[in-house]
Coordinates of C-alpha atoms in Angstrom, one line a residue:
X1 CA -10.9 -17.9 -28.0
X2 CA -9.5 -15.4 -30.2
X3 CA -13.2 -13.5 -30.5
X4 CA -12.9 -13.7 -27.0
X5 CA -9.5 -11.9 -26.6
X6 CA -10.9 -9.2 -29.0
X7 CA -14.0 -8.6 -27.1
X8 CA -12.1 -8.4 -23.5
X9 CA -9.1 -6.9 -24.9
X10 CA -9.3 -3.4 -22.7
X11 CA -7.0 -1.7 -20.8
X12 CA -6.9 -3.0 -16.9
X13 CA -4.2 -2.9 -13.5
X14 CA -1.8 -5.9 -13.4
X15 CA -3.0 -5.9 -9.9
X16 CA 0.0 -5.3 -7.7
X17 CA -1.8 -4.0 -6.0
X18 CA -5.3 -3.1 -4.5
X19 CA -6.5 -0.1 -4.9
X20 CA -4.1 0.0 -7.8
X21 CA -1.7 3.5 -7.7
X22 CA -4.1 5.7 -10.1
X23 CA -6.6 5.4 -7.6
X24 CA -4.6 6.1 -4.2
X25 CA -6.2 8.6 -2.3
X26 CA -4.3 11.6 -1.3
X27 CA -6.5 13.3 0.2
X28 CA -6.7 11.3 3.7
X29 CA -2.7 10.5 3.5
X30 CA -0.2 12.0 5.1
X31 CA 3.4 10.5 6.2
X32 CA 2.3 10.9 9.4
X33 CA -0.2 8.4 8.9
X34 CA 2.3 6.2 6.6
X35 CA 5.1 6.6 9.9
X36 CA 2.3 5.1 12.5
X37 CA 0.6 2.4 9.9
X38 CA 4.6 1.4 9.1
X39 CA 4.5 1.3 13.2
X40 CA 1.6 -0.5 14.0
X41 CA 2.9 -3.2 11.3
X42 CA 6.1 -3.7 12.1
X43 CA 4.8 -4.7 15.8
X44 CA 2.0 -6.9 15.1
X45 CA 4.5 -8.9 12.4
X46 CA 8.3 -8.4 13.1
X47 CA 8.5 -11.2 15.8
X48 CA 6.0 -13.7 13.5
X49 CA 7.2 -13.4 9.9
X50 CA 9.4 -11.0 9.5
X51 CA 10.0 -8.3 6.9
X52 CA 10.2 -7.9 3.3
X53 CA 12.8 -5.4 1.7
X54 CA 12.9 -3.8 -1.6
X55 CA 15.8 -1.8 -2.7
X56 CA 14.9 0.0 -6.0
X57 CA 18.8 0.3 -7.8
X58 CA 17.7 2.8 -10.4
X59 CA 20.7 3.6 -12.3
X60 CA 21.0 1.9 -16.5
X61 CA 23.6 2.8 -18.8
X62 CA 21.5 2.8 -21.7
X63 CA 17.5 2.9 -22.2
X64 CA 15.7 -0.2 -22.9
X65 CA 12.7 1.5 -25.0
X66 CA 10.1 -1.6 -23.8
X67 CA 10.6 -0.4 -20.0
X68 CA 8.1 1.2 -18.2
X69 CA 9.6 0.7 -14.4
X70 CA 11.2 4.2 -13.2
X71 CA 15.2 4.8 -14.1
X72 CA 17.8 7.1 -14.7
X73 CA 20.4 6.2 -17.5
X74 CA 23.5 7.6 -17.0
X75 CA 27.6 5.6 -17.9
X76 CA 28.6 7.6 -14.8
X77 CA 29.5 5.1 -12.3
X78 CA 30.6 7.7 -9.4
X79 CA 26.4 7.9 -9.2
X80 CA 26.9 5.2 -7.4
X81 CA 28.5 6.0 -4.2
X82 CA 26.0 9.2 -2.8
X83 CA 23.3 6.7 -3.8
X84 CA 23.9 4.0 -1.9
X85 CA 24.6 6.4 0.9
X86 CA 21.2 7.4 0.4
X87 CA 19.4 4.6 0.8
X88 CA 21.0 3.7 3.7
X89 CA 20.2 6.9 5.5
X90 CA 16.6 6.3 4.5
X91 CA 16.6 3.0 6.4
X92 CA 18.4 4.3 9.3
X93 CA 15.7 7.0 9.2
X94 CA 13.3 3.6 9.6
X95 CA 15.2 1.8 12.2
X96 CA 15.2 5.0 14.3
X97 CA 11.0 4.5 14.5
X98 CA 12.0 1.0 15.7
X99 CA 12.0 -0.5 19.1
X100 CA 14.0 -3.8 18.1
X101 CA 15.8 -5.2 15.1
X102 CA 14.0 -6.1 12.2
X103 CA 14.1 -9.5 10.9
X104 CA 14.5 -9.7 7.2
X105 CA 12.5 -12.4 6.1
X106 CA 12.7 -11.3 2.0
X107 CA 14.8 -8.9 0.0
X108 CA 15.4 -7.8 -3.8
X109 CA 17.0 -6.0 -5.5
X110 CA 15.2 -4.3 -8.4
X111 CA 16.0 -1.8 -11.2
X112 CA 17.0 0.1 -13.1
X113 CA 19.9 -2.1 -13.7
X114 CA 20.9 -3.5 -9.9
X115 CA 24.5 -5.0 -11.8
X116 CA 25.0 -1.0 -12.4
X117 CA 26.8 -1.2 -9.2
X118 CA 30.2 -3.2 -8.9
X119 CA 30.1 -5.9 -6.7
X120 CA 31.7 -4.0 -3.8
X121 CA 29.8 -1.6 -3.7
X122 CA 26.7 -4.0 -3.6
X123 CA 28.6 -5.8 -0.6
X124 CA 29.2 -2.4 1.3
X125 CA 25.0 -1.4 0.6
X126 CA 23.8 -5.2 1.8
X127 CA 26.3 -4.8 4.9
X128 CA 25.1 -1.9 5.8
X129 CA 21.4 -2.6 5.7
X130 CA 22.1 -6.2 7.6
X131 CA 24.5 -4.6 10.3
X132 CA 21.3 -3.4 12.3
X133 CA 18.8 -6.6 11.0
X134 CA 18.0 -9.9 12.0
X135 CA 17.9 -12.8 8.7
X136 CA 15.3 -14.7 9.1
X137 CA 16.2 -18.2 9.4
X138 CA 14.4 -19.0 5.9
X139 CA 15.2 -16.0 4.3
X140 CA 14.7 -15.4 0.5
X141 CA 17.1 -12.9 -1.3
X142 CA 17.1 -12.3 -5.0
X143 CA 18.6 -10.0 -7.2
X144 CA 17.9 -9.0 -10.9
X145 CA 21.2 -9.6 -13.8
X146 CA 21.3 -7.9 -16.9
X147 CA 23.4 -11.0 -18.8
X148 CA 25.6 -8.1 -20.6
X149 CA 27.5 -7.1 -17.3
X150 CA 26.8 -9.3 -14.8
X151 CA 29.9 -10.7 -13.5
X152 CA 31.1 -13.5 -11.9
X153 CA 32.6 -10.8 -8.8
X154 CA 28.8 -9.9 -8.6
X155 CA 27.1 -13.7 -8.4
X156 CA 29.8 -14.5 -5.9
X157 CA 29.6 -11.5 -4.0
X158 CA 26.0 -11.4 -3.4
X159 CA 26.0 -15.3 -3.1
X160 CA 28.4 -14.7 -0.1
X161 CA 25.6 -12.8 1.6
X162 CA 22.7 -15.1 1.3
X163 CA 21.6 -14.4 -2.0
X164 CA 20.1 -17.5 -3.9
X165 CA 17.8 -16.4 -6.6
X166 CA 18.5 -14.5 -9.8
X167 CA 16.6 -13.4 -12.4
X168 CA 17.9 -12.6 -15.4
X169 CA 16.3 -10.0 -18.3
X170 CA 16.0 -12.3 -21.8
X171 CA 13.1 -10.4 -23.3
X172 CA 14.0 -11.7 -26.7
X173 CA 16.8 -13.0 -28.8
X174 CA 16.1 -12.3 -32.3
X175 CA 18.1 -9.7 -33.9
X176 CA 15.3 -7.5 -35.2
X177 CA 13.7 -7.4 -32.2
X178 CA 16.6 -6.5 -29.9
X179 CA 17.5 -3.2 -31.6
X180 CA 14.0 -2.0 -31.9
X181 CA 13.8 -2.6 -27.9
X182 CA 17.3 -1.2 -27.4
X183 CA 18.7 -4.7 -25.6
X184 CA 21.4 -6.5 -28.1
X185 CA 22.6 -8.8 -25.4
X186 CA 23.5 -12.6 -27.4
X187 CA 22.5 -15.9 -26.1
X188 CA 26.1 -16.7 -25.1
X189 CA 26.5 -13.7 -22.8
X190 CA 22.9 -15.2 -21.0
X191 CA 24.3 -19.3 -21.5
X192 CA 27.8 -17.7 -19.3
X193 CA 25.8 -15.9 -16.6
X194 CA 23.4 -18.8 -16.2
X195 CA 26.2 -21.8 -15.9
X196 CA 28.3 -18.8 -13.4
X197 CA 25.1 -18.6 -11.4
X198 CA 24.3 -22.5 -10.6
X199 CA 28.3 -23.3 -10.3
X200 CA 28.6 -20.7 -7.8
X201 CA 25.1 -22.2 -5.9
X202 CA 22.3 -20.3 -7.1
X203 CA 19.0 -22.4 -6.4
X204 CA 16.7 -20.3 -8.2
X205 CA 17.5 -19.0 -11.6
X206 CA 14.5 -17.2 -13.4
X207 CA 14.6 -16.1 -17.3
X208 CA 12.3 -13.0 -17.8
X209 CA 10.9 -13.6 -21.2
X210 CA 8.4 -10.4 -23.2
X211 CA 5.9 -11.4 -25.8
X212 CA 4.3 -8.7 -27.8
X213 CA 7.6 -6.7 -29.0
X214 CA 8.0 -5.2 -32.1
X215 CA 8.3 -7.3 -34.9
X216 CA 8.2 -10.0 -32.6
X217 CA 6.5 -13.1 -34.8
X218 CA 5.6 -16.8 -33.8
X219 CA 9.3 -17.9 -35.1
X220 CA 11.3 -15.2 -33.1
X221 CA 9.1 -16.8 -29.9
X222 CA 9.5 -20.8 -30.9
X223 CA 13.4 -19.9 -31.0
X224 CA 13.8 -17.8 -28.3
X225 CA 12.0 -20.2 -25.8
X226 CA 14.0 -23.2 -27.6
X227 CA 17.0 -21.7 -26.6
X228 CA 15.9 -20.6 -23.1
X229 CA 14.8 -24.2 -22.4
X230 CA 18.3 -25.6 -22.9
X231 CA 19.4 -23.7 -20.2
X232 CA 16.6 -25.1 -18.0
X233 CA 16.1 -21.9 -15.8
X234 CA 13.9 -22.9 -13.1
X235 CA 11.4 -19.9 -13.2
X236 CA 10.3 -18.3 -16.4
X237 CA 8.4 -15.1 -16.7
X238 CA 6.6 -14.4 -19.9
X239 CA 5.1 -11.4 -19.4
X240 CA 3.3 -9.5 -21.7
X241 CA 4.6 -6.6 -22.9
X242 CA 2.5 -3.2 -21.4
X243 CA 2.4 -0.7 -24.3
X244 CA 2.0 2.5 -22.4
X245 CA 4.1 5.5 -24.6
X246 CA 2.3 8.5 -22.8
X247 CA 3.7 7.9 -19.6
X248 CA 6.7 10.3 -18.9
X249 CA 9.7 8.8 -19.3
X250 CA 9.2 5.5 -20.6
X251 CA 11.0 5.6 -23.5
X252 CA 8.6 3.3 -25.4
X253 CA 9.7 4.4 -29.1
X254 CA 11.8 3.4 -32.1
X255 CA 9.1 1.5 -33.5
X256 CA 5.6 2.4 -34.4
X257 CA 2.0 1.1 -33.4
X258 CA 1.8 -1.1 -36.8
X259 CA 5.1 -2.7 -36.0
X260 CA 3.6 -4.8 -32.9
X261 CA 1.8 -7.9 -33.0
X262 CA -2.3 -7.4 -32.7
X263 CA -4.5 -8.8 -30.3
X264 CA -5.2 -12.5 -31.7
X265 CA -2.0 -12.4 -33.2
X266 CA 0.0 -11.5 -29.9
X267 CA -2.0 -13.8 -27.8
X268 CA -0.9 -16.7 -30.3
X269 CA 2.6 -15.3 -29.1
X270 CA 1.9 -16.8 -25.4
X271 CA -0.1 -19.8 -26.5
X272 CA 2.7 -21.1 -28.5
X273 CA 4.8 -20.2 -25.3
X274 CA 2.7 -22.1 -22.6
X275 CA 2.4 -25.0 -24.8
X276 CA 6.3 -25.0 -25.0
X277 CA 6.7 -24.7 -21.7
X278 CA 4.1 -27.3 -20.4
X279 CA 5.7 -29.6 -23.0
X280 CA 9.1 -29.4 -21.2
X281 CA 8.4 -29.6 -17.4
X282 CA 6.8 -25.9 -16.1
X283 CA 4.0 -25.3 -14.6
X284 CA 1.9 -22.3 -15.1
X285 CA 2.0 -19.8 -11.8
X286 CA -0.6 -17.4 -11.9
X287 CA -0.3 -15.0 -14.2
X288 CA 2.4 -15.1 -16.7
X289 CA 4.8 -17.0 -14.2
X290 CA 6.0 -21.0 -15.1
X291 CA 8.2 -22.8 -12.9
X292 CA 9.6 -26.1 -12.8
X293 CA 7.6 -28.6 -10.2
X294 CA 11.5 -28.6 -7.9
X295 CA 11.3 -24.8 -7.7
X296 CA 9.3 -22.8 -4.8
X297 CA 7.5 -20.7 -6.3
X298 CA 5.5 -23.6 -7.5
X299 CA 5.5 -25.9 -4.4
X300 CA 3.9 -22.3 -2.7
X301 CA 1.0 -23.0 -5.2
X302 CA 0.7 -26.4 -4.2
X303 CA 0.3 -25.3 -0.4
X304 CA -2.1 -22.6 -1.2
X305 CA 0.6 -19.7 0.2
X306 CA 1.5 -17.7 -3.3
X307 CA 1.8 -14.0 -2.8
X308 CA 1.6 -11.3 -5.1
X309 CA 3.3 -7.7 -3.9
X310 CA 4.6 -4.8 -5.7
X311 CA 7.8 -7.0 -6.7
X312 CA 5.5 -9.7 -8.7
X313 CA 4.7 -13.4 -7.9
X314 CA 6.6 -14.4 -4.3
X315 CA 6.5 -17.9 -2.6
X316 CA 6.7 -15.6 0.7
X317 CA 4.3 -13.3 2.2
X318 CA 5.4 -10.9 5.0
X319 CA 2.8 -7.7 6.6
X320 CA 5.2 -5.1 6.2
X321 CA 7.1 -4.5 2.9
X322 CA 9.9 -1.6 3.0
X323 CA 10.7 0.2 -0.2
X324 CA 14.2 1.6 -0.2
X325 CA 15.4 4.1 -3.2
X326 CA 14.0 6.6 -5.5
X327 CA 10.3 5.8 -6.7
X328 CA 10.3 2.8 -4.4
X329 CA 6.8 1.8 -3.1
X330 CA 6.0 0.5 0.6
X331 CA 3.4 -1.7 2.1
X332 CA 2.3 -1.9 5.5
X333 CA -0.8 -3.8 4.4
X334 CA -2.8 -1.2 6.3
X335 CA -1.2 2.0 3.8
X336 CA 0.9 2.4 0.6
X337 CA 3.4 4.6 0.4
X338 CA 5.6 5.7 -2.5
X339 CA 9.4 7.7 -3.1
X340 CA 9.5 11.0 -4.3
X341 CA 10.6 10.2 -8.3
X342 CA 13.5 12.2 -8.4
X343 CA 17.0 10.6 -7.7
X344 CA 17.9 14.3 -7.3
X345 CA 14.6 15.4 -4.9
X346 CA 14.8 11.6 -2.9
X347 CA 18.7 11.7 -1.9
X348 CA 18.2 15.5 -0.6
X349 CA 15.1 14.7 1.4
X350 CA 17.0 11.6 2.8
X351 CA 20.0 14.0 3.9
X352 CA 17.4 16.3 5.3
X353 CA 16.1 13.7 7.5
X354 CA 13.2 13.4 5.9
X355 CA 11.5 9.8 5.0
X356 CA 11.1 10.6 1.1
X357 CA 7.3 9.8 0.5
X358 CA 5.4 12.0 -1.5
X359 CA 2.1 9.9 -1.9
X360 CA 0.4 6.9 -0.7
X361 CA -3.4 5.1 0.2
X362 CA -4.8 4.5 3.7
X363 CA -6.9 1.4 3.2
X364 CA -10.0 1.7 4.3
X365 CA -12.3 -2.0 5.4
X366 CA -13.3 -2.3 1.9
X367 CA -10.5 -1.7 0.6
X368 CA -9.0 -4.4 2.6
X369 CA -11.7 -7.1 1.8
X370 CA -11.3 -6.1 -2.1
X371 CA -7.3 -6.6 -1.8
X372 CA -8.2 -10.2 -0.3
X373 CA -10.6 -10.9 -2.9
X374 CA -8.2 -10.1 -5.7
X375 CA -5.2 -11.3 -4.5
X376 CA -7.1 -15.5 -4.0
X377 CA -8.1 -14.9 -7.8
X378 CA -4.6 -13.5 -8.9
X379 CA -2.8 -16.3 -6.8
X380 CA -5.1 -19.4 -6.8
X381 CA -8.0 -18.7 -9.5
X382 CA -10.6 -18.5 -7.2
X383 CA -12.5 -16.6 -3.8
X384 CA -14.8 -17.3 -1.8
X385 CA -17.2 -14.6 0.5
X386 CA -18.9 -17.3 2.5
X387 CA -16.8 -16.1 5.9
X388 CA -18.8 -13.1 6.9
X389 CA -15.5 -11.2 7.1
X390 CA -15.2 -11.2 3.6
X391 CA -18.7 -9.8 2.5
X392 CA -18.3 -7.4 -0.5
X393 CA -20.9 -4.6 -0.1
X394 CA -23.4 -4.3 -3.0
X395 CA -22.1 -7.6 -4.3
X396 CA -25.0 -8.1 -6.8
X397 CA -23.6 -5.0 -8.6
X398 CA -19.7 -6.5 -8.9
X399 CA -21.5 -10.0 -10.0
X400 CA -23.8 -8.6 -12.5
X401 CA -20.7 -6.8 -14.1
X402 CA -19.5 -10.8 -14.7
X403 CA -22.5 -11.8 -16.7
X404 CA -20.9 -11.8 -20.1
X405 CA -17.5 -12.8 -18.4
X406 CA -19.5 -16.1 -17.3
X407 CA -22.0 -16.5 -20.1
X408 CA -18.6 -16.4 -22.1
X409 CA -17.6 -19.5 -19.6
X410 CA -14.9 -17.4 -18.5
X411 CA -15.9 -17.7 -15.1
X412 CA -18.2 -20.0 -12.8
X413 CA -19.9 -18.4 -10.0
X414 CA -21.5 -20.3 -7.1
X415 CA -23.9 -18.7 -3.9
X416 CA -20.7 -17.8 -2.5
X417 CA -17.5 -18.5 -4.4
X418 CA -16.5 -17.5 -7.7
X419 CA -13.5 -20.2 -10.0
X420 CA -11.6 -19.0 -12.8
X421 CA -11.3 -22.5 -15.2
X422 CA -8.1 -23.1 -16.6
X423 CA -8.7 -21.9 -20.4
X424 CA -9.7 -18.9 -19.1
X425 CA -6.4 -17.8 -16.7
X426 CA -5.5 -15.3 -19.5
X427 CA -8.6 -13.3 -18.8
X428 CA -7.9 -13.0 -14.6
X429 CA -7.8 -9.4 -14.8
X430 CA -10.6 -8.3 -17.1
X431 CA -12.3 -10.6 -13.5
X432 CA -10.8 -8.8 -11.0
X433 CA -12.1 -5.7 -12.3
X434 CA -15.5 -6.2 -11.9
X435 CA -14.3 -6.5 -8.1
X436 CA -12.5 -2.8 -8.2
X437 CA -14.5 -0.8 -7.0
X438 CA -12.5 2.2 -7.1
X439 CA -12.4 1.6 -11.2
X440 CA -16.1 1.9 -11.6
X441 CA -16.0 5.0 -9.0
X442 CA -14.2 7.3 -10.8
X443 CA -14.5 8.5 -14.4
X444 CA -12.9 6.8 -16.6
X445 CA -9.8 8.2 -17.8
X446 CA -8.3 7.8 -21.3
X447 CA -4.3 6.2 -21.1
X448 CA -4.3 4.6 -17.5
X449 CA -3.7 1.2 -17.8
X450 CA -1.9 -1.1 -20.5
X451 CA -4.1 -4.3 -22.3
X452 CA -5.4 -6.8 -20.3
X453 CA -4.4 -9.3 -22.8

């Protein structure tokens, strides 16, 4: 295994999405086009399964130099007021291309640091978006904690409004390897938010875990999970950590190349973590997701109906996915569309009248089928092209590009189905490569994508 992880150790997409944002095509989108796909969506899916929401919260107090997502650190807390204005004038400007209430069948709240924002001004945001929506009768909201200043006011708060899954960010809790990430938050602060959480009637309480930090080692991992476990969170997310410093405004530094663990050595990292894990109860959920067998993100895997959207693993899939907030990306599974970056540039547009998108993708048939294809390998290991619907053009090429992958017994292809074994889950996306087409259509470009590994 470990010559293996060497060998297919390249940089790849996480696979949020298909075609992945690099490759988006500006060229034949415009927010014209975005405005009727978002349209056409809504109306085919509104009625049937609802919507999915995602409110990007951008704001942190102080920079968490592992983070890649898209933030704005600031201790000013009167940001928070015009902000929330903002986003909702952006949905307004939504509901005014509507016909009929949406029903909100999913909604999260993402970051930048979503506990930022007191707890009453989260209640007068979530009012304000529900005063003009539907909830779906099985609706799923969550919310992501930082453990350092999420309050009891907050948990309650949000509880009060439907909210019944948290996930709270962990990453790591040796000493060492909080300062070099810029995260000192101790185990006590997590142990009190957790035990707040399931008094109050939380159902769903996720840990996110990183492996691959600097100076992380095999004993900062062992104790870290050991002490996660006793607090028997019912989703973990161990997710590798993406090493990509020459993206603006990452903040990915404080520590140096040599200080993080190597390919075998940081794949050790998550094999010592999945046997943990298995040991005690979780199940692995695709990729880099465990969760116990009660919660439903694994009963979802059971029944064959695990998502994967821009906001990660989801036991829910809805058409049409809105993207509220600066840098916030949309899906209206016939386009992408993304926020202008700016909180600045997105909260004038939104007073202008103006939807804020700058750039998205209009799928084309192909790119649809590939999005299928990868998403059945991402979610349940394995696709199938035997329904002429699903017929990959030039699919000798993408199969020949799996030779090694399956010589390697990495992957096991049939006439008309492909299955990803078990031992080899950790290589899924060095798979669903050979699938992207866009990848191998455009020159390759140096500093795209983090490891694959």
């Amino acid at each position: 295994m470990a010559s293996l992880i060497q060998k297919y150790n390249v940089p790849g997409p996480r696979y949020t999405s298909y075609p992945t944002v690099p490759f988006w095509d500006d060229t034949t989108f415009s927010k014209k086009k975005w405005i009727s796909s978002f349209q056409k969506s809504f109306k085919e899916s509104n009625q049937t399964e609802g919507i999915s929401l995602y409110i990007h919260l951008p704001f942190c107090e102080s920079l968490c130099t592992f983070c890649a997502c898209h933030k704005h650190i600031t201790k000013r807390h009167d940001v928070e007021e015009i902000y929330i204005q903002s986003v909702l004038k952006e949905w307004e400007l939504y509901l005014n291309l509507l016909d009929e209430k949406p029903i909100i069948k999913e909604l999260h709240l993402g970051g930048g640091t979503p506990t930022f924002f007191s707890a009453e001004n989260l209640h007068f945001l979530l009012n304000g978006i529900f005063k003009n929506a539907i909830k779906h009768p099985k609706a799923e909201f969550s919310f992501e904690g930082h453990p350092n200043n999420t309050t009891e006011n907050h948990l309650q708060t949000l509880f009060d409004l439907g909210f019944r899954r948290v996930s709270f960010g962990v990453q790591d809790y040796d000493d060492k390897v909080q300062k070099a990430i810029h995260r000192v938050q101790p185990f006590e602060n997590v142990e009190k938010v957790t035990h707040l959480a399931r008094k109050i009637g939380f159902t769903s309480v996720s840990h996110d875990l990183i492996f691959g930090l600097p100076f992380q080692t095999k004993e900062n991992v062992i104790e870290t999970i050991t002490k996660t476990i006793t607090l028997q969170p019912d989703r973990i997310s161990f997710y590798s950590y993406a090493h990509v410093p020459w993206i603006k405004g990452v903040g990915q530094r404080g520590f140096d190349e040599q200080d993080l663990p190597k390919d075998d050595e940081k794949r050790v990292l998550y094999e010592i973590g999945k046997e943990l894990f298995s040991d005690l109860g979780y199940e692995e959920i695709g990729m880099d997701h465990f969760a116990l067998k009660s919660d439903e993100l694994y009963i979802a895997t059971q029944n064959n109906t695990l998502h994967r959207n821009f906001m990660g693993y989801t036991a829910n899939k809805t058409q049409l996915m809105i993207g509220l907030g600066m840098s916030a990306i949309s899906d209206s599974w016939g386009a992408f569309a993304q926020n202008v970056k700016s909180v600045k540039e997105y909260q004038q547009l939104v007073f202008e009248g103006e939807i804020p998108v700058f750039r998205g993708h209009i799928l084309s048939k192909e790119d649809a089928i590939i999005r299928k294809h990868i998403l059945q390998m991402m979610c349940n290991f394995e696709t199938s092209w035997e329904d002429e619907a699903l017929k990959i053009d030039n699919l000798d090429f993408h199969l020949s590009l799996l030779k090694e992958l399956e010589e390697d017994g990495l992957v096991i292809i049939n006439e008309n189905s492909l299955t990803i074994p078990q031992h080899a889950r950790p290589f899924v996306r060095n798979i669903c490569m050979a699938f992207d087409k866009k990848l191998h259509q455009v020159a390759k470009k140096e500093n795209l994508f983090s490891k694959t590994i």
